Coordinates of C-alpha atoms in Angstrom, one line a residue:
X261 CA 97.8 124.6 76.5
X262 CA 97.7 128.2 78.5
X263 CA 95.4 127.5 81.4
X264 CA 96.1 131.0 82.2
X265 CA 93.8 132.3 79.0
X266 CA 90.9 130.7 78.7
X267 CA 90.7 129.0 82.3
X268 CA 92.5 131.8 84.2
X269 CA 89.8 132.5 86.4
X270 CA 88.9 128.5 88.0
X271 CA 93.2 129.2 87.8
X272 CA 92.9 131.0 90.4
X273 CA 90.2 129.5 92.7
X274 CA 92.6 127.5 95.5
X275 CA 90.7 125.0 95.3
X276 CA 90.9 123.7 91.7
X277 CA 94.8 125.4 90.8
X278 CA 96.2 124.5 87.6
X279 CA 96.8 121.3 88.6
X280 CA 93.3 120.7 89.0
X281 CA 92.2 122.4 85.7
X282 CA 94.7 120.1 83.9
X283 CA 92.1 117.2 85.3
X284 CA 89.6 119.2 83.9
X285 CA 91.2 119.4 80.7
X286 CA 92.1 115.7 80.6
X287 CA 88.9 114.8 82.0
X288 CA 85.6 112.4 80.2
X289 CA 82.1 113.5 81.1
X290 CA 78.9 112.0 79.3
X291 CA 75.8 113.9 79.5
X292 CA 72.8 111.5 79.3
X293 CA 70.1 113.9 77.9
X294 CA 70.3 117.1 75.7
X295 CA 67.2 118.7 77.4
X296 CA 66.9 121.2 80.1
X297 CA 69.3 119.6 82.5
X298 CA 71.5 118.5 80.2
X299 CA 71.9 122.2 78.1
X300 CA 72.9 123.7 81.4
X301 CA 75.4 121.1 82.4
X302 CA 77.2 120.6 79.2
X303 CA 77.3 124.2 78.5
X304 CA 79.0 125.0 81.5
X305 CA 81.5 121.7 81.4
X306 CA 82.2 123.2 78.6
X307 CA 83.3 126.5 79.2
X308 CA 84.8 125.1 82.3
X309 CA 87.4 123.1 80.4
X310 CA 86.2 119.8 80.6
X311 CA 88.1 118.1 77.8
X312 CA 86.3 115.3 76.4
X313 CA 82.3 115.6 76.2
X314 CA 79.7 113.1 75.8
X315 CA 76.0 113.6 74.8
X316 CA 73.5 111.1 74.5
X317 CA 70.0 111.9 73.0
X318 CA 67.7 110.5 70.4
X319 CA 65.2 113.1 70.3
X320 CA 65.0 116.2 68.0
X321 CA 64.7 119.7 68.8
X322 CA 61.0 120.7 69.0
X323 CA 59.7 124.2 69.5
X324 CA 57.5 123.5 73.1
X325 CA 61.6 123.0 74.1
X326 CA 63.7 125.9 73.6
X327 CA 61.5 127.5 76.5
X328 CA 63.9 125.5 78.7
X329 CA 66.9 123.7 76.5
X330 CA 68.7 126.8 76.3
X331 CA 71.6 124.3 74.0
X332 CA 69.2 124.6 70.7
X333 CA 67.8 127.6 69.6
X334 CA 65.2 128.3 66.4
X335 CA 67.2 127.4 64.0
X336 CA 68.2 124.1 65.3
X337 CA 63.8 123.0 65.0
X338 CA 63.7 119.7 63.8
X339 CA 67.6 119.0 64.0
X340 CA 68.9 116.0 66.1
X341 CA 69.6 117.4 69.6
X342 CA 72.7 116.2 70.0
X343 CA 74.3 117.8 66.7
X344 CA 73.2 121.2 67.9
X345 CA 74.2 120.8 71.4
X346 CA 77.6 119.6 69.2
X347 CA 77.9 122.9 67.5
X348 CA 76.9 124.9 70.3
X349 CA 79.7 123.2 72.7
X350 CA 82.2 123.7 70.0
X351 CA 81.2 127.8 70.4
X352 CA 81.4 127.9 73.7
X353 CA 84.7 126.5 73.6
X354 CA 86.4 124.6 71.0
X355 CA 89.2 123.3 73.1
X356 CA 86.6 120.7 73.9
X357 CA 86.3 117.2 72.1
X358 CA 82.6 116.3 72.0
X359 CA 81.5 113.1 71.4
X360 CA 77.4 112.5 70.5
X361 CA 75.6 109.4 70.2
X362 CA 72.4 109.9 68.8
X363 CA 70.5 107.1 70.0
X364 CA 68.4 106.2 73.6
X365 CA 69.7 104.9 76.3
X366 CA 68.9 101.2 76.9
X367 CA 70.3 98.4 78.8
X368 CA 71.8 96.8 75.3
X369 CA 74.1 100.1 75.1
X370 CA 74.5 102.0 78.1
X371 CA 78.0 100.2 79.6
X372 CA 79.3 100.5 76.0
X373 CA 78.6 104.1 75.7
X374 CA 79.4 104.4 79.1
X375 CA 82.9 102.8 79.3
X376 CA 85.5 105.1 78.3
X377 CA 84.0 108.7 80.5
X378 CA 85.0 109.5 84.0
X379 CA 82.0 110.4 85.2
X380 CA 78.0 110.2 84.1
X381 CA 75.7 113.2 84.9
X382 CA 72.2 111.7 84.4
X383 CA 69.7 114.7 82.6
X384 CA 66.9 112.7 81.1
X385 CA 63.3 113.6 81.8
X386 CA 62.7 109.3 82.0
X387 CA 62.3 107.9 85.3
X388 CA 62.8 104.3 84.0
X389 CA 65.8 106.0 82.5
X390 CA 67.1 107.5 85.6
X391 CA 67.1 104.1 87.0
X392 CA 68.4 102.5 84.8
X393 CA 71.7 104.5 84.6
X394 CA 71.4 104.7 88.5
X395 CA 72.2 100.8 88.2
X396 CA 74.1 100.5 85.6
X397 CA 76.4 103.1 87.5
X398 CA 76.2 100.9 90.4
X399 CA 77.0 97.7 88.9
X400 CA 80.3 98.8 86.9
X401 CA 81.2 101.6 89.8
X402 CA 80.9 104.5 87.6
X403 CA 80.5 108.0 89.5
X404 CA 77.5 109.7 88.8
X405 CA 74.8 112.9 88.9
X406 CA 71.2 112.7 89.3
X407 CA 69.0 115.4 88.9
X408 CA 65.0 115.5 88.3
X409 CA 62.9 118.4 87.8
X410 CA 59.0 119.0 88.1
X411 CA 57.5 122.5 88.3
X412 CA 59.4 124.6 90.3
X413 CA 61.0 122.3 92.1
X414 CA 64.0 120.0 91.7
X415 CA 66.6 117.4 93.6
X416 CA 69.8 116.1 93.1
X417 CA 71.9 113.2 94.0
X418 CA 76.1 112.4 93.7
X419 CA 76.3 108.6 94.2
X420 CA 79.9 106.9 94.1
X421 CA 79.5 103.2 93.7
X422 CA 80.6 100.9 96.6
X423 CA 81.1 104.1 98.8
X424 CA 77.5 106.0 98.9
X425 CA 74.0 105.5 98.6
X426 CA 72.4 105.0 95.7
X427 CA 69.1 105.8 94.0
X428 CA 67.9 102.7 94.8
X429 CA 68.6 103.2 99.0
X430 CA 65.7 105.8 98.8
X431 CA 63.4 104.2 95.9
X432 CA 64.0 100.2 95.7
X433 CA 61.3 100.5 93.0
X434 CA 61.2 102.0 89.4
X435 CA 57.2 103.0 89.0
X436 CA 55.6 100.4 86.9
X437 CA 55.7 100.9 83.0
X438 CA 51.8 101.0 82.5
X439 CA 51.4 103.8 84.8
X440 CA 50.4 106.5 82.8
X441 CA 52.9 109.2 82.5
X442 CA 51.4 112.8 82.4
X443 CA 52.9 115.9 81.2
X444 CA 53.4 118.7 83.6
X445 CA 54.7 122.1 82.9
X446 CA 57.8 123.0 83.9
X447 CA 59.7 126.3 84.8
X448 CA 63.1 126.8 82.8
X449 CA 65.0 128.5 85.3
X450 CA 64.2 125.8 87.1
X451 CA 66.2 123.5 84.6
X452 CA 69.3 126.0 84.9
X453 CA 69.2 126.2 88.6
X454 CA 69.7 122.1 89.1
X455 CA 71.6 121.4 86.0
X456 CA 74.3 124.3 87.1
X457 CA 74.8 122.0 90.8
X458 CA 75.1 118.8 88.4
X459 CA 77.6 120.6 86.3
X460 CA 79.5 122.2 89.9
X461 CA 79.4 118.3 91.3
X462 CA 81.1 117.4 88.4
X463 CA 83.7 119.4 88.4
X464 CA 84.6 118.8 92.4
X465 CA 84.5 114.9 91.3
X466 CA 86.8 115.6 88.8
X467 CA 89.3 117.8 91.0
X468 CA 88.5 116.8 94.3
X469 CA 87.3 120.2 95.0
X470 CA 85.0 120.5 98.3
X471 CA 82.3 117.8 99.1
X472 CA 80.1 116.6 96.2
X473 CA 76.4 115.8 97.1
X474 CA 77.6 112.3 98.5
X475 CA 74.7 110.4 100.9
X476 CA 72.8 113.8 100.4
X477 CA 69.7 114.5 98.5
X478 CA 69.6 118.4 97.8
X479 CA 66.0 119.8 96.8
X480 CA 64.8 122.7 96.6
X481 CA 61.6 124.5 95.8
X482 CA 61.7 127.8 93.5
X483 CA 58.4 129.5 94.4
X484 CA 59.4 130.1 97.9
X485 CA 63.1 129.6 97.2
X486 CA 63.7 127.5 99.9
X487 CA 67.1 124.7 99.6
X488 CA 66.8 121.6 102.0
X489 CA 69.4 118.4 102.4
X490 CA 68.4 115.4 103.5
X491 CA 70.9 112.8 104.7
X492 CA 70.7 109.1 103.5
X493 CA 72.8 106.5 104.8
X494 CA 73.6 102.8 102.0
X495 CA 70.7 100.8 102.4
X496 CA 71.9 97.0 103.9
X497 CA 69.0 95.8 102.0
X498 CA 69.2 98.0 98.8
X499 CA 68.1 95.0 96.0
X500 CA 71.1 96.7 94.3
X501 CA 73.9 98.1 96.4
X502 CA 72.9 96.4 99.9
X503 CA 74.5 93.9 101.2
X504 CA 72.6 90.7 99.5
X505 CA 71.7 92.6 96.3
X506 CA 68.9 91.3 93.8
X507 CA 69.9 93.4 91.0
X508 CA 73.0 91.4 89.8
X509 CA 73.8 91.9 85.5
X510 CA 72.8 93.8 83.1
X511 CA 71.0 90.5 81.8
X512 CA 68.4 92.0 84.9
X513 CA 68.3 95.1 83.7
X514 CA 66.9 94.3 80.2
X515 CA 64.5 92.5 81.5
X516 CA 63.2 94.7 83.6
X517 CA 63.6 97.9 82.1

């Protein structure tokens, strides 16, 4: 393939080359959520040159969405997400192989769906969710992005399994299932601003470009526009990644999830 078409311009950015767009290229990502993070970040793996796309959604595409999910437009109303965010990948660029599972996310399937991608970016609007890919991350090593949006604000994570802190080092506890969950509006710029730095610590996983988001929670809020990091450290007593963990087999996560 001519890298210097298509990808000419990452090309010539020192720090990815053509070697390092040939990892692109040869690359596995899988996108947990077609949403508003998740239309961001796989639109822009895409066009990066990511070679080998995963997306993972149940849900269809309803109207109150395409304020935000920028993947699906009007036409796609009603249609699974994840076969519009297919077609709409395969516009973008189709040197890209996209994979789509259209199904949720649960401890029965998640290291099956899992297994054969590089790296997981986490975009699901479920908090149970987000943990539960934080640990299933954690227990079979797998690299990983999350990302969580409310309002105008948002905050992301890159965790490397056995090497960084994990979700779990700053919240040991998932919030109990009977609390009641309540809808809050949310900006979609917002969205595009924090599923754009999943997509850009992707890509520096995959080519060892710069310093991904390692034992470093970056938030920001849009209203003021202000960006703060926060260092974390590996928790020794993480019940998941410290150093007598509770959270052992997946047989764990089902039951708690």
């Amino acid at each position: 393939m001519d890298v210097q078409g298509r990808y000419r311009r990452n090309v010539q950015l020192p720090q990815i080359g053509e070697a390092g767009q040939r990892r692109l290229l040869d690359s596995r990502v899988l996108v947990i959520g077609a949403g508003g993070l998740g239309s961001p970040v796989s639109m822009y793996l895409a066009a990066a040159g990511v070679g080998h796309l995963g997306i993972a959604d149940a849900d269809v595409v309803d109207i109150s969405n395409l304020q935000r999910q920028i993947l699906h437009g009007t036409p796609d109303l009603d249609t699974p997400k994840v076969y519009s965010a297919r077609a709409r990948l395969r516009n973008i660029n189709p040197d890209v192989d996209v994979k789509v599972y259209h199904q949720w996310i649960t401890p029965e399937n998640i290291a099956e769906v899992m297994e054969p991608y590089d790296f997981v970016v986490e975009a699901t609007d479920n908090i149970h969710v987000k943990f539960l890919v934080n640990d299933a991350c954690v227990l079979v090593g797998q690299p990983f992005s999350h990302g969580g949006i409310r309002e105008f604000t948002g905050q992301t994570l890159t965790v490397n399994p056995g090497q960084t802190a994990c979700l779990r080092c700053l919240f040991p506890e998932a919030p109990a299932r009977e609390e009641k969950r309540v809808e809050l509006g949310v900006l979609g710029s917002v969205a595009g601003m924090l599923g754009t730095i999943q997509a850009t610590e992707a890509i520096k996983y995959l080519t060892g470009a710069g310093e991904p988001l390692y034992n470093t929670l970056l938030g920001f809020d849009a209203l003021v526009m202000h960006f703060r990091k926060t260092k974390i450290s590996r928790d020794p007593h993480c019940p998941l990644c410290g150093e007598n963990p509770k959270i052992r087999t997946f047989e764990q996560l089902a039951e708690a999830f």
